[in-house]
Coordinates of C-alpha atoms and ligand atoms in Angstrom, one line a residue:
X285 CA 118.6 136.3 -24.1
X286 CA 117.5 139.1 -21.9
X287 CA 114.5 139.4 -20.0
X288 CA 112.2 141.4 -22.2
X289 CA 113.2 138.7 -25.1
X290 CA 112.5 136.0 -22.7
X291 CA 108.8 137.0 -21.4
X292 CA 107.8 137.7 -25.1
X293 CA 109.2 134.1 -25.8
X294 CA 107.5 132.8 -23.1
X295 CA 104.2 134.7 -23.8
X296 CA 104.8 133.1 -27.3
X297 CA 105.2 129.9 -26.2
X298 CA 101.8 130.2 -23.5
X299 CA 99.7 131.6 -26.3
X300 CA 101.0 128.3 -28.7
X301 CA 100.1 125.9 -25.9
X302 CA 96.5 127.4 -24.9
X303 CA 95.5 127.2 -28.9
X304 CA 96.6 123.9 -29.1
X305 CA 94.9 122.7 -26.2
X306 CA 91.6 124.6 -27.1
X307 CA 91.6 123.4 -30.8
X308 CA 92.4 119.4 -29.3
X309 CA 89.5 119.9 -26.5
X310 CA 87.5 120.8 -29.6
X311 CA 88.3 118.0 -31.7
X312 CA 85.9 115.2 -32.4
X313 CA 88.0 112.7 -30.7
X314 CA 89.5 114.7 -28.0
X315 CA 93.3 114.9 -28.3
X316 CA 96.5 116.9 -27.2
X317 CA 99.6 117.0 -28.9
X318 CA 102.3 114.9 -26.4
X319 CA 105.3 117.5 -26.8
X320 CA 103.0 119.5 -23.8
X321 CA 104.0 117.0 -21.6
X322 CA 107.4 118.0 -20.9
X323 CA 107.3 120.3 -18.4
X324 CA 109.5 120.3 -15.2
X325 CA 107.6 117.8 -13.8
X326 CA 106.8 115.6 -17.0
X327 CA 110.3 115.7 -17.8
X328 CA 111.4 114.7 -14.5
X329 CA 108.6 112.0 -14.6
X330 CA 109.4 111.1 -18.0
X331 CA 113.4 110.5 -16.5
X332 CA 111.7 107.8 -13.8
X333 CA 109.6 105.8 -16.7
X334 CA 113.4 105.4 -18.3
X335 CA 114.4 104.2 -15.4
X336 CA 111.3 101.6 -14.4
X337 CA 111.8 97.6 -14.7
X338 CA 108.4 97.2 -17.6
X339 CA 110.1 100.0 -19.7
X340 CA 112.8 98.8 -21.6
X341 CA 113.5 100.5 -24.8
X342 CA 116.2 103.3 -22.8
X343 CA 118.0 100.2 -21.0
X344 CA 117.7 98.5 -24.5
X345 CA 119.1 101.2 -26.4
X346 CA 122.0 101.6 -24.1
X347 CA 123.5 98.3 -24.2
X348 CA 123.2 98.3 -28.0
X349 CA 125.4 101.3 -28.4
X350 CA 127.4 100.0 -25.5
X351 CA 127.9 96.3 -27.2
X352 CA 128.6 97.7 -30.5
X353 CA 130.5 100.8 -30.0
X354 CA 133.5 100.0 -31.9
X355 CA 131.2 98.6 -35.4
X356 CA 129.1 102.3 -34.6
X357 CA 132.2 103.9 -34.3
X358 CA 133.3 102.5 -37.7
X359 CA 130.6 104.6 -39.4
X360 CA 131.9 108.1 -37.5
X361 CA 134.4 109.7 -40.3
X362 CA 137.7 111.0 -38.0
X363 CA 137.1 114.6 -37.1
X364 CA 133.3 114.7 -37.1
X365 CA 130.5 116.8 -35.3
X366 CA 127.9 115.0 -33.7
X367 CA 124.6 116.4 -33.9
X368 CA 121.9 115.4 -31.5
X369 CA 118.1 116.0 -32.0
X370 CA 117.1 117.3 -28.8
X371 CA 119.2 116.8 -26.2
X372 CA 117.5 115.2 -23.3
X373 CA 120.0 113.0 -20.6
X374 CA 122.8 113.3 -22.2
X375 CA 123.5 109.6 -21.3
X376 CA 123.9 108.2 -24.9
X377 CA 125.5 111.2 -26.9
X378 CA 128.6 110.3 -24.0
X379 CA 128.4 107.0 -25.4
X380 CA 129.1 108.5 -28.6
X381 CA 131.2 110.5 -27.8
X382 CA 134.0 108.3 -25.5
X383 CA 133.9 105.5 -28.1
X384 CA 133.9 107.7 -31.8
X385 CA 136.3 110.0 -32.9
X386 CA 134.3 112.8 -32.6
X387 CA 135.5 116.4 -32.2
X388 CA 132.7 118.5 -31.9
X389 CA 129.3 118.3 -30.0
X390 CA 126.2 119.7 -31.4
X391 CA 123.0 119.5 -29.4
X392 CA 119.7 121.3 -30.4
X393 CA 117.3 121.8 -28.1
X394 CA 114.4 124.3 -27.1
X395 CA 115.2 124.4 -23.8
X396 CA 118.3 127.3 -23.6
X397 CA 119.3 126.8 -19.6
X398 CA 118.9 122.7 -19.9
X399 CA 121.2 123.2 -22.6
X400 CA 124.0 125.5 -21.4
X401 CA 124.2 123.4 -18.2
X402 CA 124.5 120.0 -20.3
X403 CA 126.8 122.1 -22.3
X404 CA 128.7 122.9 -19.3
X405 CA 129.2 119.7 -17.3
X406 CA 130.4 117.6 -21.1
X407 CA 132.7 120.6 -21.7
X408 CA 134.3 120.0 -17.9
X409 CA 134.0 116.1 -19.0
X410 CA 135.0 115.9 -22.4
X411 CA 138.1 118.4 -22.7
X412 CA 139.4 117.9 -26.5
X413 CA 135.2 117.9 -27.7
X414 CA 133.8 121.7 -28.4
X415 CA 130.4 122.2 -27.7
X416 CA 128.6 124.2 -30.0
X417 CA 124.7 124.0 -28.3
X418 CA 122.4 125.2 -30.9
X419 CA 118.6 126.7 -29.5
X420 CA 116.1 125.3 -31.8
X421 CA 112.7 123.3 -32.1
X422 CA 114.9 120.5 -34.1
X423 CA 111.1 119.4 -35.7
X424 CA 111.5 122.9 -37.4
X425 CA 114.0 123.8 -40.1
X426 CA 117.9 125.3 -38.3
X427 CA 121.0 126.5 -38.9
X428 CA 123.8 125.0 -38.0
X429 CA 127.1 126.7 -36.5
X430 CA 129.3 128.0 -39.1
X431 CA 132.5 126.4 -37.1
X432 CA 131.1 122.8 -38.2
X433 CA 129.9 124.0 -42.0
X434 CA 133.3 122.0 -43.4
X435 CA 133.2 119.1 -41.3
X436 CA 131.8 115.3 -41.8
X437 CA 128.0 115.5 -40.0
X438 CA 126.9 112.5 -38.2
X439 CA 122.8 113.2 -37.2
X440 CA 122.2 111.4 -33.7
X441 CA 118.7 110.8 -32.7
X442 CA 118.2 108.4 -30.0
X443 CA 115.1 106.9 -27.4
X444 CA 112.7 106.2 -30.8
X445 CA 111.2 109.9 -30.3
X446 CA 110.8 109.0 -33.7
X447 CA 108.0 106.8 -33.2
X448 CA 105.9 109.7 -31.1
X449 CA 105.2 111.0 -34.9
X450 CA 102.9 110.5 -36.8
X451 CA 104.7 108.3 -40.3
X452 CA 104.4 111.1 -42.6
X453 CA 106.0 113.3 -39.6
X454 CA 108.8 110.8 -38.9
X455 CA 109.0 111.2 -42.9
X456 CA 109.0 115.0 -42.8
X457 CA 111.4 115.1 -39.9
X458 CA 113.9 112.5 -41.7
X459 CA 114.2 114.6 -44.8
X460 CA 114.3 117.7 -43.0
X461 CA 117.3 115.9 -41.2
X462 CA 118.9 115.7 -44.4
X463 CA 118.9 118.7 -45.5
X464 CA 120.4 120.8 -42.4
X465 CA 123.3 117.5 -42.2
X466 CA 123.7 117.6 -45.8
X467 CA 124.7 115.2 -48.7
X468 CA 127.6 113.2 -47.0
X469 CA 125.9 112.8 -44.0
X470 CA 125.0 110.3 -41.6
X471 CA 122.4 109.3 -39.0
X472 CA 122.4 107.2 -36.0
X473 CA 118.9 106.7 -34.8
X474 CA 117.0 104.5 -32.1
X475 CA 113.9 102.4 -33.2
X476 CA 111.5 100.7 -30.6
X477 CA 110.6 97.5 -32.7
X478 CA 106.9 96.1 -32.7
X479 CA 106.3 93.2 -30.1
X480 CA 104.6 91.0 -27.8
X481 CA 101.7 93.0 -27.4
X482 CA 102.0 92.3 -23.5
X483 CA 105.6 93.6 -23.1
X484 CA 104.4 97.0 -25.2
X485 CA 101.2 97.0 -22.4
X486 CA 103.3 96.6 -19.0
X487 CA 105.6 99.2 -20.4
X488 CA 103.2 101.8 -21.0
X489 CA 101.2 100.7 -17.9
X490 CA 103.9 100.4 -15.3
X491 CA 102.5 98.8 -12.0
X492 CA 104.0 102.1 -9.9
X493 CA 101.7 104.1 -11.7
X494 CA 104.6 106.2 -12.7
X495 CA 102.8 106.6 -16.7
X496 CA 99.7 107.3 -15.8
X497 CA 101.3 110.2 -12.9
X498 CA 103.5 111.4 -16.4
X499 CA 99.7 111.3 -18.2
X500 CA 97.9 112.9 -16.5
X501 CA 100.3 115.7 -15.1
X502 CA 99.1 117.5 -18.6
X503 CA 96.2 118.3 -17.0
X504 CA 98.3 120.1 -13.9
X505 CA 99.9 121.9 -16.5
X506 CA 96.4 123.0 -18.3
X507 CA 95.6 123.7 -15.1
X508 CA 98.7 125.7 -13.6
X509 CA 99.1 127.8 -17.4
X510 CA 95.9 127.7 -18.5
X511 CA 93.8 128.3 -15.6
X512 CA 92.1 125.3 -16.1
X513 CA 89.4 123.1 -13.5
X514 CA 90.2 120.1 -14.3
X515 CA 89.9 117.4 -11.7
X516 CA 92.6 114.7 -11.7
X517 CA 90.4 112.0 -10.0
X518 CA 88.2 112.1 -12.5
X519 CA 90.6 111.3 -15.4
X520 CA 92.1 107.8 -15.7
X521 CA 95.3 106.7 -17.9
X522 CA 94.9 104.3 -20.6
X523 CA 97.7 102.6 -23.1
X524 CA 96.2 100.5 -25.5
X525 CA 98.1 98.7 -28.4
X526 CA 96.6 99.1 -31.8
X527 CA 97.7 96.6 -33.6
X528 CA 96.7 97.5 -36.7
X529 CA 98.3 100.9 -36.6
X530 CA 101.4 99.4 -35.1
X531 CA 101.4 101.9 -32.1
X532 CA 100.6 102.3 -28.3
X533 CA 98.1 105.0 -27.4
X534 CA 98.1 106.6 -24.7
X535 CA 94.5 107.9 -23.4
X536 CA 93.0 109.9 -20.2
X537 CA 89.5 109.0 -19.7
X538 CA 87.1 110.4 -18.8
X539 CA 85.3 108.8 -15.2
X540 CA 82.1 110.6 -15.3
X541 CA 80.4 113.1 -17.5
X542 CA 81.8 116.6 -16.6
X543 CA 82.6 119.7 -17.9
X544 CA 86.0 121.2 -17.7
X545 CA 86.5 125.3 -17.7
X546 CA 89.8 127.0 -19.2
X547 CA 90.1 130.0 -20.7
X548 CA 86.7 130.8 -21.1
X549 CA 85.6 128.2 -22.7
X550 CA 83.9 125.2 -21.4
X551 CA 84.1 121.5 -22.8
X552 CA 82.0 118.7 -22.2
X553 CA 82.8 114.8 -21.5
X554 CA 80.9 112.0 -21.4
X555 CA 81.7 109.3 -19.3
X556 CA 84.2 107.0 -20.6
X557 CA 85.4 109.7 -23.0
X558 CA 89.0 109.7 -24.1
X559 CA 91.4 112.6 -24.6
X560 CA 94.2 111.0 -26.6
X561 CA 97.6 112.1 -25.9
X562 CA 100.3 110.0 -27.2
X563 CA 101.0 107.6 -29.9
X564 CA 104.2 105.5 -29.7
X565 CA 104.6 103.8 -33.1
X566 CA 106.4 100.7 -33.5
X567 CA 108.3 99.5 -36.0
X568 CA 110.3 96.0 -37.7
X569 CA 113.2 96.9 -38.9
X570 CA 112.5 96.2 -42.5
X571 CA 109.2 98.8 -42.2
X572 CA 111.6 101.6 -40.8
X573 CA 114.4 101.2 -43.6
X574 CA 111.7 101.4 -45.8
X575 CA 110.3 104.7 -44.3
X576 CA 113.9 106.0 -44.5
X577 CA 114.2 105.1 -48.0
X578 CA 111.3 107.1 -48.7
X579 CA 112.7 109.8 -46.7
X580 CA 116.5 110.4 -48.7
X581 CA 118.7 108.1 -46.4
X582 CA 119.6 104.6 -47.5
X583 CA 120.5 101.7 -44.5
X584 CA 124.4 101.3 -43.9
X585 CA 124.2 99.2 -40.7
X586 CA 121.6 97.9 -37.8
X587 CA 122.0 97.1 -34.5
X588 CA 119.2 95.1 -32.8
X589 CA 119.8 93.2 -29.1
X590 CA 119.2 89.6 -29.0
X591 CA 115.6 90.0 -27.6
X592 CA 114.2 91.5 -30.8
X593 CA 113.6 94.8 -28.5
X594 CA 115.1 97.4 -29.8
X595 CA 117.1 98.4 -33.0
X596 CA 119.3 101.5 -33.7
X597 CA 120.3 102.2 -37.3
X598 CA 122.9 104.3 -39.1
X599 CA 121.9 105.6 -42.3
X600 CA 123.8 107.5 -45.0
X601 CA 121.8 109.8 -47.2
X602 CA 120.8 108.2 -50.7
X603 CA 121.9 109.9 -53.7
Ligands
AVI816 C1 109.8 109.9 -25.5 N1 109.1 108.7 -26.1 C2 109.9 107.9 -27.0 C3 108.4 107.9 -25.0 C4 107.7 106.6 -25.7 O1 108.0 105.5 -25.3 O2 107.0 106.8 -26.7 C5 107.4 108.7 -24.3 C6 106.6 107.8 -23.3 N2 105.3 107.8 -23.1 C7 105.0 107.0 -22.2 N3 106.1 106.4 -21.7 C8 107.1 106.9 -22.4

């Protein structure tokens, strides 16, 4: 991309965020949508929580697709492209990748530099794989390269980023899925499982204070981007469990009543008022296969460690 193309995609992308953070400040509750928090910082932050003792699900995840690599790599047709849904660490797609017989790499991302230096380094450490990177917001509709068009699709979407939408989102995202992998497709996807409320609670309110630093750095950004005034002392980090709903929220609270500038615009809070910026919806495996039916793909196979932690699925789409 040159450098015209890139302001104008970053103006784009400035002008997305400031509208979505006035129309959430304006809301009746307060919220923001969580995809803002993954800025250098968040994502670096987000990278520690991964790695903190309370959160389990990416430990979790990886010793499920270590333990059961060859009955995963049993559902990977010879000769197929692997297609990841935003490519974060690429941690688990090597996984994949060293224990299927996979040829050809596909992540999708937004983020174009993140990508060709991931591309990069798997290229140097996976010789016989191609990489084909593909720049997209995977929660929209994309193309994928023509090089993969005749081969067997296997859809890879790990760390239950799944469960940060909303159901009918998860729903619209898993049909959507289907359609750009197409009929003979198949998906390998990470589940956090619902639990002991007091695991979900010490994961989402680690004692290092790690979350709430990830939290709240959405207000540095509003600040930084956005010009805002908001003052990080006065804002607290909350995760709550709602049981009924089956999800952790994630709050910032308000500490006194205040009044935040950005933009122009001015926004009142009273004390003890939330922003929410985060669900994390959890799932038994039994409600998730059930989603997915609704959504065009039918259960082949589940993993799930012997905690009752975590599960990661493969699904086949239903005809
Ligand atoms: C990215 N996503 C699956 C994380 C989660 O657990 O919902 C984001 C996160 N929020 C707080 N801690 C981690």
């Amino acid at each position: 991309m040159n450098v015209l193309a890139k302001t104008q995609q970053l103006d784009v992308e400035r002008s997305a965020f400031a509208h979505d953070v006035i129309e959430g400040l304006a809301r009746h509750p307060k919220s923001l949508p969580p995809k803002y928090f993954y800025d250098d910082t968040g994502s670096a932050l987000f990278e520690e929580i991964t790695r903190l003792p309370e959160y389990y699900p990416t430990r979790t995840e990886i010793s499920i697709l270590q333990e059961h690599a060859s009955d995963i790599a049993a559902v990977v047709p010879k000769g197929a492209a692997l297609i990841e849904f935003g490519a974060g660490a690429t941690t688990k797609a090597r996984l994949l990748l060293a224990s299927c017989s996979v040829d050809t790499y596909v992540p999708v991302d937004i983020s174009e530099q993140f990508l060709q230096d991931q591309a990069e380094i798997l290229r140097r450490d996976f010789p016989r794989i191609s990489v084909f990177p593909v720049i997209a917001d995977f929660t929209q509709p994309f193309e994928l390269p023509p090089a993969i068009q005749s081969m067997a699709k296997i859809g890879f979407f790990p760390g239950s980023t799944l469960g940060n939408f909303e159901p009918h989102e998860a729903c619209g995202f898993l049909r959507r899925a289907g359609t750009i992998l197409g009929t003979q497709a198949t998906m390998i996807i990470g589940v956090d499982l619902d639990k002991d409320e007091r695991v979900l609670h010490a994961a989402y309110n680690d004692a290092s204070g790690v979350t709430a630093r990830f939290n709240l750095n959405l207000l540095t950004r509003i600040n930084r981007e956005l010009g805002g005034n908001f003052d990080l002392s006065a804002f607290a980090h909350r995760a709550i469990y709602n049981r009924e709903r089956h999800r952790i929220e994630m709050h910032l609270v308000s500490r006194k009543a205040q009044t935040v500038r950005l933009l122009g615009r001015s926004f009142s809070f009273r004390q003890g008022e939330s922003i929410h910026t985060e669900n994390s919806y959890k799932y038994s495996a039994e409600r998730f296969i059930a989603l997915a039916r609704g959504s065009g793909w039918a259960s082949r196979a589940s993993w799930i460690d012997q905690d009752g932690l975590f599960s990661v699925h493969a699904l086949v789409a239903a005809t």
